[in-house]
mmCIF file of C-alpha atoms in Angstrom:
data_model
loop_
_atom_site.group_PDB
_atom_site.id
_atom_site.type_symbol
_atom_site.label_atom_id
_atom_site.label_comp_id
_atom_site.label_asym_id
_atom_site.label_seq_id
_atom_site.Cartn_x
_atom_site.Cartn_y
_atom_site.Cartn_z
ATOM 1 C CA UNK M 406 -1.316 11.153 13.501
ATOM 2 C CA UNK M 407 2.172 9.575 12.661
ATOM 3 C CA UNK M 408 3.594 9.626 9.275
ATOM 4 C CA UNK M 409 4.619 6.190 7.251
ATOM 5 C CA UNK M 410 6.977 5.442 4.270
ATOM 6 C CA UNK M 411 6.829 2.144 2.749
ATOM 7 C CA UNK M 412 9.227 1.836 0.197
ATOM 8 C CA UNK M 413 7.584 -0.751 -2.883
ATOM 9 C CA UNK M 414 9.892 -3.704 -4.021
ATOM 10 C CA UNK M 415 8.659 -3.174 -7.495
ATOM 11 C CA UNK M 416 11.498 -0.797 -8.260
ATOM 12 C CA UNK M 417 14.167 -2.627 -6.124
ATOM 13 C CA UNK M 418 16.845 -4.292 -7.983
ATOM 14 C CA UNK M 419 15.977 -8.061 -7.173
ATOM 15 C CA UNK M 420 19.931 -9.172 -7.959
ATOM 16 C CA UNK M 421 20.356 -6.991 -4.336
ATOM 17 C CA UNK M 422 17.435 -7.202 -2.931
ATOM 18 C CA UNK M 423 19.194 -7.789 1.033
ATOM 19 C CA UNK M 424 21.208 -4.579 0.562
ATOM 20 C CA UNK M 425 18.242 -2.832 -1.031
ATOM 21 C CA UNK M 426 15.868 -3.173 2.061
ATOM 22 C CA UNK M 427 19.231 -2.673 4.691
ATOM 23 C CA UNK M 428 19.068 1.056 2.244
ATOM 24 C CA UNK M 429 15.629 1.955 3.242
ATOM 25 C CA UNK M 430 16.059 0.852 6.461
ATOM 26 C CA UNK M 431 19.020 2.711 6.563
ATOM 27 C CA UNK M 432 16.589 5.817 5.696
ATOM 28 C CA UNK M 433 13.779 5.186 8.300
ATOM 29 C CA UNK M 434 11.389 3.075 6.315
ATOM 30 C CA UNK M 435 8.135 1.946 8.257
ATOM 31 C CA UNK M 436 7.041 -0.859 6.122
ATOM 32 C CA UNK M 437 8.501 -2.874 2.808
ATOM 33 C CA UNK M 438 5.544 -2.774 0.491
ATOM 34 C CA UNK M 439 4.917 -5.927 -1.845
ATOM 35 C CA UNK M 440 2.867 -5.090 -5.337
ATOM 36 C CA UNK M 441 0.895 -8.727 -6.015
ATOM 37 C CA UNK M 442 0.247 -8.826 -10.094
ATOM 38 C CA UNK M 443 -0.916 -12.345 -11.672
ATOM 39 C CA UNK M 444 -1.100 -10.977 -15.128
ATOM 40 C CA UNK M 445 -5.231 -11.173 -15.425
ATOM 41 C CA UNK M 446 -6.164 -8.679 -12.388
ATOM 42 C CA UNK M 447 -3.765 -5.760 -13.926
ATOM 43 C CA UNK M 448 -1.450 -6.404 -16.683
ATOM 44 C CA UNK M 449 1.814 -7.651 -15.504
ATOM 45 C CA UNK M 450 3.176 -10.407 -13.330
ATOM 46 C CA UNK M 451 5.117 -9.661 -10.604
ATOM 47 C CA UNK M 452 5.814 -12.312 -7.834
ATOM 48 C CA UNK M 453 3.870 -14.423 -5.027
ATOM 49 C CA UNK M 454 4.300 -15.805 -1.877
ATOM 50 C CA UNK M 455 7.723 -17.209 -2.039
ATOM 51 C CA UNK M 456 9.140 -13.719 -2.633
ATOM 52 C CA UNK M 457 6.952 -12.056 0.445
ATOM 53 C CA UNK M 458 8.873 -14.970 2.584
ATOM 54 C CA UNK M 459 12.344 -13.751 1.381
ATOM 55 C CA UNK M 460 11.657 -10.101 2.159
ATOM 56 C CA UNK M 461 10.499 -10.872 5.504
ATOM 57 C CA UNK M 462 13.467 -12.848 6.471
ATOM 58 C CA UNK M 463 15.480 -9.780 5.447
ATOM 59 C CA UNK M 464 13.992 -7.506 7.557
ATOM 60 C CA UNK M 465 11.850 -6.697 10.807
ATOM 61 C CA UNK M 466 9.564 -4.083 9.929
ATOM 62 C CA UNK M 467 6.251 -4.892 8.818
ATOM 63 C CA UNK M 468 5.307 -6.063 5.365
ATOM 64 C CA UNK M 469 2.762 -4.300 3.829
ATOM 65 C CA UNK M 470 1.046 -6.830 0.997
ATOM 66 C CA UNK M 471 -1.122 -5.384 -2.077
ATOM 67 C CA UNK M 472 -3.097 -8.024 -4.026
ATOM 68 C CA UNK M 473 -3.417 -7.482 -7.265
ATOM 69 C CA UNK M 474 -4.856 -10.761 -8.339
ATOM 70 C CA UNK M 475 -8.021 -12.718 -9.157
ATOM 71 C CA UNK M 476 -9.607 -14.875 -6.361
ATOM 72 C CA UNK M 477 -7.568 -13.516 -3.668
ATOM 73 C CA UNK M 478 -9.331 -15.612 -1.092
ATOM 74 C CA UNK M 479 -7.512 -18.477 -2.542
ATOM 75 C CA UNK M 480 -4.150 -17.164 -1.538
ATOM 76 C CA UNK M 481 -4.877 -15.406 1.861
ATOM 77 C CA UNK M 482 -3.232 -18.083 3.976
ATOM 78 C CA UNK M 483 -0.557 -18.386 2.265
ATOM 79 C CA UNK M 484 0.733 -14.846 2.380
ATOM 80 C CA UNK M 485 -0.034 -14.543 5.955
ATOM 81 C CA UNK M 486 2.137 -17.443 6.212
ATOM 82 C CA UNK M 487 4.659 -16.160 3.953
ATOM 83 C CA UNK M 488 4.608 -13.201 6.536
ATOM 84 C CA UNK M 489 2.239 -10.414 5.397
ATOM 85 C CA UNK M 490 1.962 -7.950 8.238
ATOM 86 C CA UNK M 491 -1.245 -6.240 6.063
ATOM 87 C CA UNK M 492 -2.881 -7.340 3.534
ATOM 88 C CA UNK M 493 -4.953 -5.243 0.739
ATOM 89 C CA UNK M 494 -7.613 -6.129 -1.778
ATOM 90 C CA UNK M 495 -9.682 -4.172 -4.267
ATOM 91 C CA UNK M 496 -13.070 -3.186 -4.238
ATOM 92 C CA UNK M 497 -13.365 -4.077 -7.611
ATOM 93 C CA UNK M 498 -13.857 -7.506 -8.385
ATOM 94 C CA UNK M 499 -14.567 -8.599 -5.210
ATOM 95 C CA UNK M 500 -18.258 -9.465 -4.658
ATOM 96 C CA UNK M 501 -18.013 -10.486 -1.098
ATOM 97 C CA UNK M 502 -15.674 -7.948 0.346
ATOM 98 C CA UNK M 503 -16.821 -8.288 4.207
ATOM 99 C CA UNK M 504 -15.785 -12.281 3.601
ATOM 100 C CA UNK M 505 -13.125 -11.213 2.174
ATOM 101 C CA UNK M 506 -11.636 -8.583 4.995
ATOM 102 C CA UNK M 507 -12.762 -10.935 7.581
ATOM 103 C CA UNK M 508 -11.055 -14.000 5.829
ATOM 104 C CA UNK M 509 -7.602 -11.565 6.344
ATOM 105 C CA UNK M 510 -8.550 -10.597 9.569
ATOM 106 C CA UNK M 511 -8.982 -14.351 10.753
ATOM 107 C CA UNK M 512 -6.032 -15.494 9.278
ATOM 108 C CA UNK M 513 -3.777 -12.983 11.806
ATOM 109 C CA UNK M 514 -3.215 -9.813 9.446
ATOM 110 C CA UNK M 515 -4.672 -6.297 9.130
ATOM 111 C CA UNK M 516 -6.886 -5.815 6.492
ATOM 112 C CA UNK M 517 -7.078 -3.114 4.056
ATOM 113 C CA UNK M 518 -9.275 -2.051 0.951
ATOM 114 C CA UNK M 519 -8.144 -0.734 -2.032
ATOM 115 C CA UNK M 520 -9.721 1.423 -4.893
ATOM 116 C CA UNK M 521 -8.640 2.625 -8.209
ATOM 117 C CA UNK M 522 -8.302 6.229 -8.981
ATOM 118 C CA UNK M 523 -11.891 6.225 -10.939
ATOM 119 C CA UNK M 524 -13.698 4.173 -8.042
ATOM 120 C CA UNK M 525 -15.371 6.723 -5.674
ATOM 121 C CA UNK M 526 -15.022 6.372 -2.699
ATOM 122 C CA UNK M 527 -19.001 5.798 -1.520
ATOM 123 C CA UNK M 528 -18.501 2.407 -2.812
ATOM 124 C CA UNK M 529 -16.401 1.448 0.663
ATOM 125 C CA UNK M 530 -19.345 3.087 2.812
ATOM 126 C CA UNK M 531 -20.033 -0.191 3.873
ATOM 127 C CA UNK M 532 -16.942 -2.082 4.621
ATOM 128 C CA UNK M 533 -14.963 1.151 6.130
ATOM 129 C CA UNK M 534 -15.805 0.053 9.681
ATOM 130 C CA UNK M 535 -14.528 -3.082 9.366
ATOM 131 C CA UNK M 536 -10.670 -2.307 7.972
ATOM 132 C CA UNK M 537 -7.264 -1.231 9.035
ATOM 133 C CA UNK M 538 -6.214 0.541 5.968
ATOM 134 C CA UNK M 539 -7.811 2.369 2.795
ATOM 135 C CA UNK M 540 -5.253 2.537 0.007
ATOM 136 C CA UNK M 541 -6.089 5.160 -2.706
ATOM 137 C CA UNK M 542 -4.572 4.336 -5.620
ATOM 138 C CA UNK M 543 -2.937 7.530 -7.552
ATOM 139 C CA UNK M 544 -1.989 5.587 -10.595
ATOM 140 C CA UNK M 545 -3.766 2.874 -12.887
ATOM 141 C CA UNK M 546 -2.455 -0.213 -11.063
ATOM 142 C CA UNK M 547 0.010 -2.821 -12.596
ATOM 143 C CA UNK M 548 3.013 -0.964 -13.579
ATOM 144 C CA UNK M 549 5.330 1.322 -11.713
ATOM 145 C CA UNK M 550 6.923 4.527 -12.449
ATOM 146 C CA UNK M 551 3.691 6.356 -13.828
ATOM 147 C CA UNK M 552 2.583 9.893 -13.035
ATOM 148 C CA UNK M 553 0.488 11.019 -9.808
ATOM 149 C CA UNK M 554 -3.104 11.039 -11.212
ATOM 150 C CA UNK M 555 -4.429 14.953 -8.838
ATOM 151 C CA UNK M 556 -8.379 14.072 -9.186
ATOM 152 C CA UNK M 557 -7.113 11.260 -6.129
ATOM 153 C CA UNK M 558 -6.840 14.367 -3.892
ATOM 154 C CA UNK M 559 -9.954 14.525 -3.074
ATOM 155 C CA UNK M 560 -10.282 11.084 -2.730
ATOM 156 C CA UNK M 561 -7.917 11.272 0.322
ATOM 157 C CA UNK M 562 -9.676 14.067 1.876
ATOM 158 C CA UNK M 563 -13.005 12.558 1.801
ATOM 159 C CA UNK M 564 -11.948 9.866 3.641
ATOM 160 C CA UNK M 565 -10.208 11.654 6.333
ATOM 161 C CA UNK M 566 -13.302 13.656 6.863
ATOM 162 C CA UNK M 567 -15.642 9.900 6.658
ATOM 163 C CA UNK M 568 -12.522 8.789 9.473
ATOM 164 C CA UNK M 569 -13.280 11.729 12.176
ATOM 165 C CA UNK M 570 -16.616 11.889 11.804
ATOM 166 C CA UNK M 571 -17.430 8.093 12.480
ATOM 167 C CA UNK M 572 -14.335 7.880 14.416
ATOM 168 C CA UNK M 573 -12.814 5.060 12.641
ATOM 169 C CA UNK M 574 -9.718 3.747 13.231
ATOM 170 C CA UNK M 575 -8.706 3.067 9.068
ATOM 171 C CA UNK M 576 -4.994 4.302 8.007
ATOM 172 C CA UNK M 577 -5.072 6.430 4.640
ATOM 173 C CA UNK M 578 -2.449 4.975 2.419
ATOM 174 C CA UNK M 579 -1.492 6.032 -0.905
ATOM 175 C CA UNK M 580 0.255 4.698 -4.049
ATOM 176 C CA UNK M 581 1.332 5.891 -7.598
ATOM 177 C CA UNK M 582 3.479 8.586 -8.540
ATOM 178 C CA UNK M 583 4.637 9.785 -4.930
ATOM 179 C CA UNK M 584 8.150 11.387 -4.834
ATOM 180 C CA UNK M 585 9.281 14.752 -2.928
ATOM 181 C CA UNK M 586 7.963 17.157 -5.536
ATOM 182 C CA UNK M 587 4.634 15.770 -4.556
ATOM 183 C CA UNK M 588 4.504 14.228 -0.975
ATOM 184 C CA UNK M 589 3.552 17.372 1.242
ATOM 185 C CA UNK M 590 0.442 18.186 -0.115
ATOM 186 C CA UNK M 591 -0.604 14.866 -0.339
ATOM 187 C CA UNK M 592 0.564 14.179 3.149
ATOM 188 C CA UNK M 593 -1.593 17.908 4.009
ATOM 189 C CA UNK M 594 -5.044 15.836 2.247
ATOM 190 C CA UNK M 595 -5.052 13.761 4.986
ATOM 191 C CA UNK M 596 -2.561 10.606 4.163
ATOM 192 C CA UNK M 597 -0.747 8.765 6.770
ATOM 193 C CA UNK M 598 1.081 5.885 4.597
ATOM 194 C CA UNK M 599 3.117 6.907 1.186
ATOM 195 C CA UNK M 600 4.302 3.861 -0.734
ATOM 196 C CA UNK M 601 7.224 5.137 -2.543
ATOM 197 C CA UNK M 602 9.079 2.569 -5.453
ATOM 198 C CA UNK M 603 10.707 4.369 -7.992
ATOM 199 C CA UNK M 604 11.553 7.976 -6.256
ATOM 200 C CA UNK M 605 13.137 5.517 -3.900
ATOM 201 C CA UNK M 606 15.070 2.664 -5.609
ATOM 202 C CA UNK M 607 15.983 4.163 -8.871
ATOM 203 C CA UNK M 608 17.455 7.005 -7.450
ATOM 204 C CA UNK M 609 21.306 7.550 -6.926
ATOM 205 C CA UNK M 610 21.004 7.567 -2.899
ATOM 206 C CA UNK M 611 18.380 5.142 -2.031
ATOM 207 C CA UNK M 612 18.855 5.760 1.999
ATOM 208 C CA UNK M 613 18.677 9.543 1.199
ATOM 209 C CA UNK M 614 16.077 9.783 -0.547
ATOM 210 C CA UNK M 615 14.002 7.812 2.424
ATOM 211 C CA UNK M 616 15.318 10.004 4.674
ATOM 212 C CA UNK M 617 13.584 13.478 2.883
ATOM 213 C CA UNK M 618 10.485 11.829 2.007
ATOM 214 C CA UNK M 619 10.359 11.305 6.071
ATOM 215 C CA UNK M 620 11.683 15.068 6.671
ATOM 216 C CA UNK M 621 9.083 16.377 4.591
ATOM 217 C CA UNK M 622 5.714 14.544 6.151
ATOM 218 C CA UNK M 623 7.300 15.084 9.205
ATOM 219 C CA UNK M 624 6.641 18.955 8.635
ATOM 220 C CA UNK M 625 4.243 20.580 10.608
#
């Protein structure tokens, strides 16, 4: 199965932002990932629609959209609107998660699920049928640059093995912590979709550093 980065806006310097996604395009990014925080879900606040419109006038690959926010049913529409290509919610919090996924689905994006790095993953048994993408998180969500948590290993290789054997059709995306010490063996677990934000933006060759996060998933 093919191999995606998605470099996260989080770490991008916002006074650049154009010439920051031309970088990682530049590298071979596959999506521009937007991190969704309204202060009461996790603790920061990042940005909102408005923001997810700008990045996808700057760009044509997809936009990959994690909500990190209360109600997220009440802003559905108008991230698909603002252009969200996928869009992600937890499993935590979210009562009615089949409404919820369907809700995305209906409005024109894929849907994905999302669970925290101490949520097992038996809690998605019955929802993993309907979605396009499971995002493991690999860090405590809500702030970026924090260390890859290991114990989400598993996690990943779970769900591959949940994937093949029901032959679902769910990506395996991953977020937290990912750089190039780190990618390979997470890439060997079983994940198809790295989000990438610091290792990426804050370092001294943004477009390089894109380009061997690809070279070393790309390893066979």
């Amino acid at each position: 199965m093919r191999k995606y980065i998605a470099p996260s806006i989080l770490s991008a310097d916002f006074r650049n932002l154009s010439q920051q996604i031309r970088l990682v395009e530049m590298g071979g990014a596959d999506f521009i990932h937007c991190d969704i925080m309204d202060g009461h879900f996790v603790p920061n606040i990042t940005f909102g629609p408005l923001i997810v419109q700008t990045v996808k006038s700057l760009t044509s690959l997809p936009v990959d959209t994690h909500l990190m926010i209360e109600n997220p049913e009440l802003y559905i529409s108008d991230f698909v609107k603002a252009g969200s290509n996928f869009i992600s919610v937890h499993q935590e919090g979210n009562h009615h998660l089949h409404r919820l996924i369907s809700k995305i689905k209906d409005s024109g994006a894929k849907a994905g699920v999302v669970i925290n790095p101490a949520t097992p993953c038996n809690t998605l048994e019955n929802i993993l049928e309907y979605v396009d993408l499971v995002l493991v998180m690999t860090v405590n969500p809500g702030f970026g640059g924090q260390k890859f948590i290991e114990s989400a290993m598993s996690k990943i290789a779970v769900l591959k093995k949940i994937r093949t054997k029901n032959n679902f059709n769910f990506l395996i995306e991953v977020d937290g912590g990912i750089e190039k010490g780190n990618i390979r063996k997470i890439s060997d677990s079983g994940a198809d979709i790295f989000v990438a934000g610091s290792s990426v933006f804050r370092s001294d060759d943004i477009t390089a550093s894109v380009v061997e996060l690809k070279n070393l998933i790309a390893l066979e």
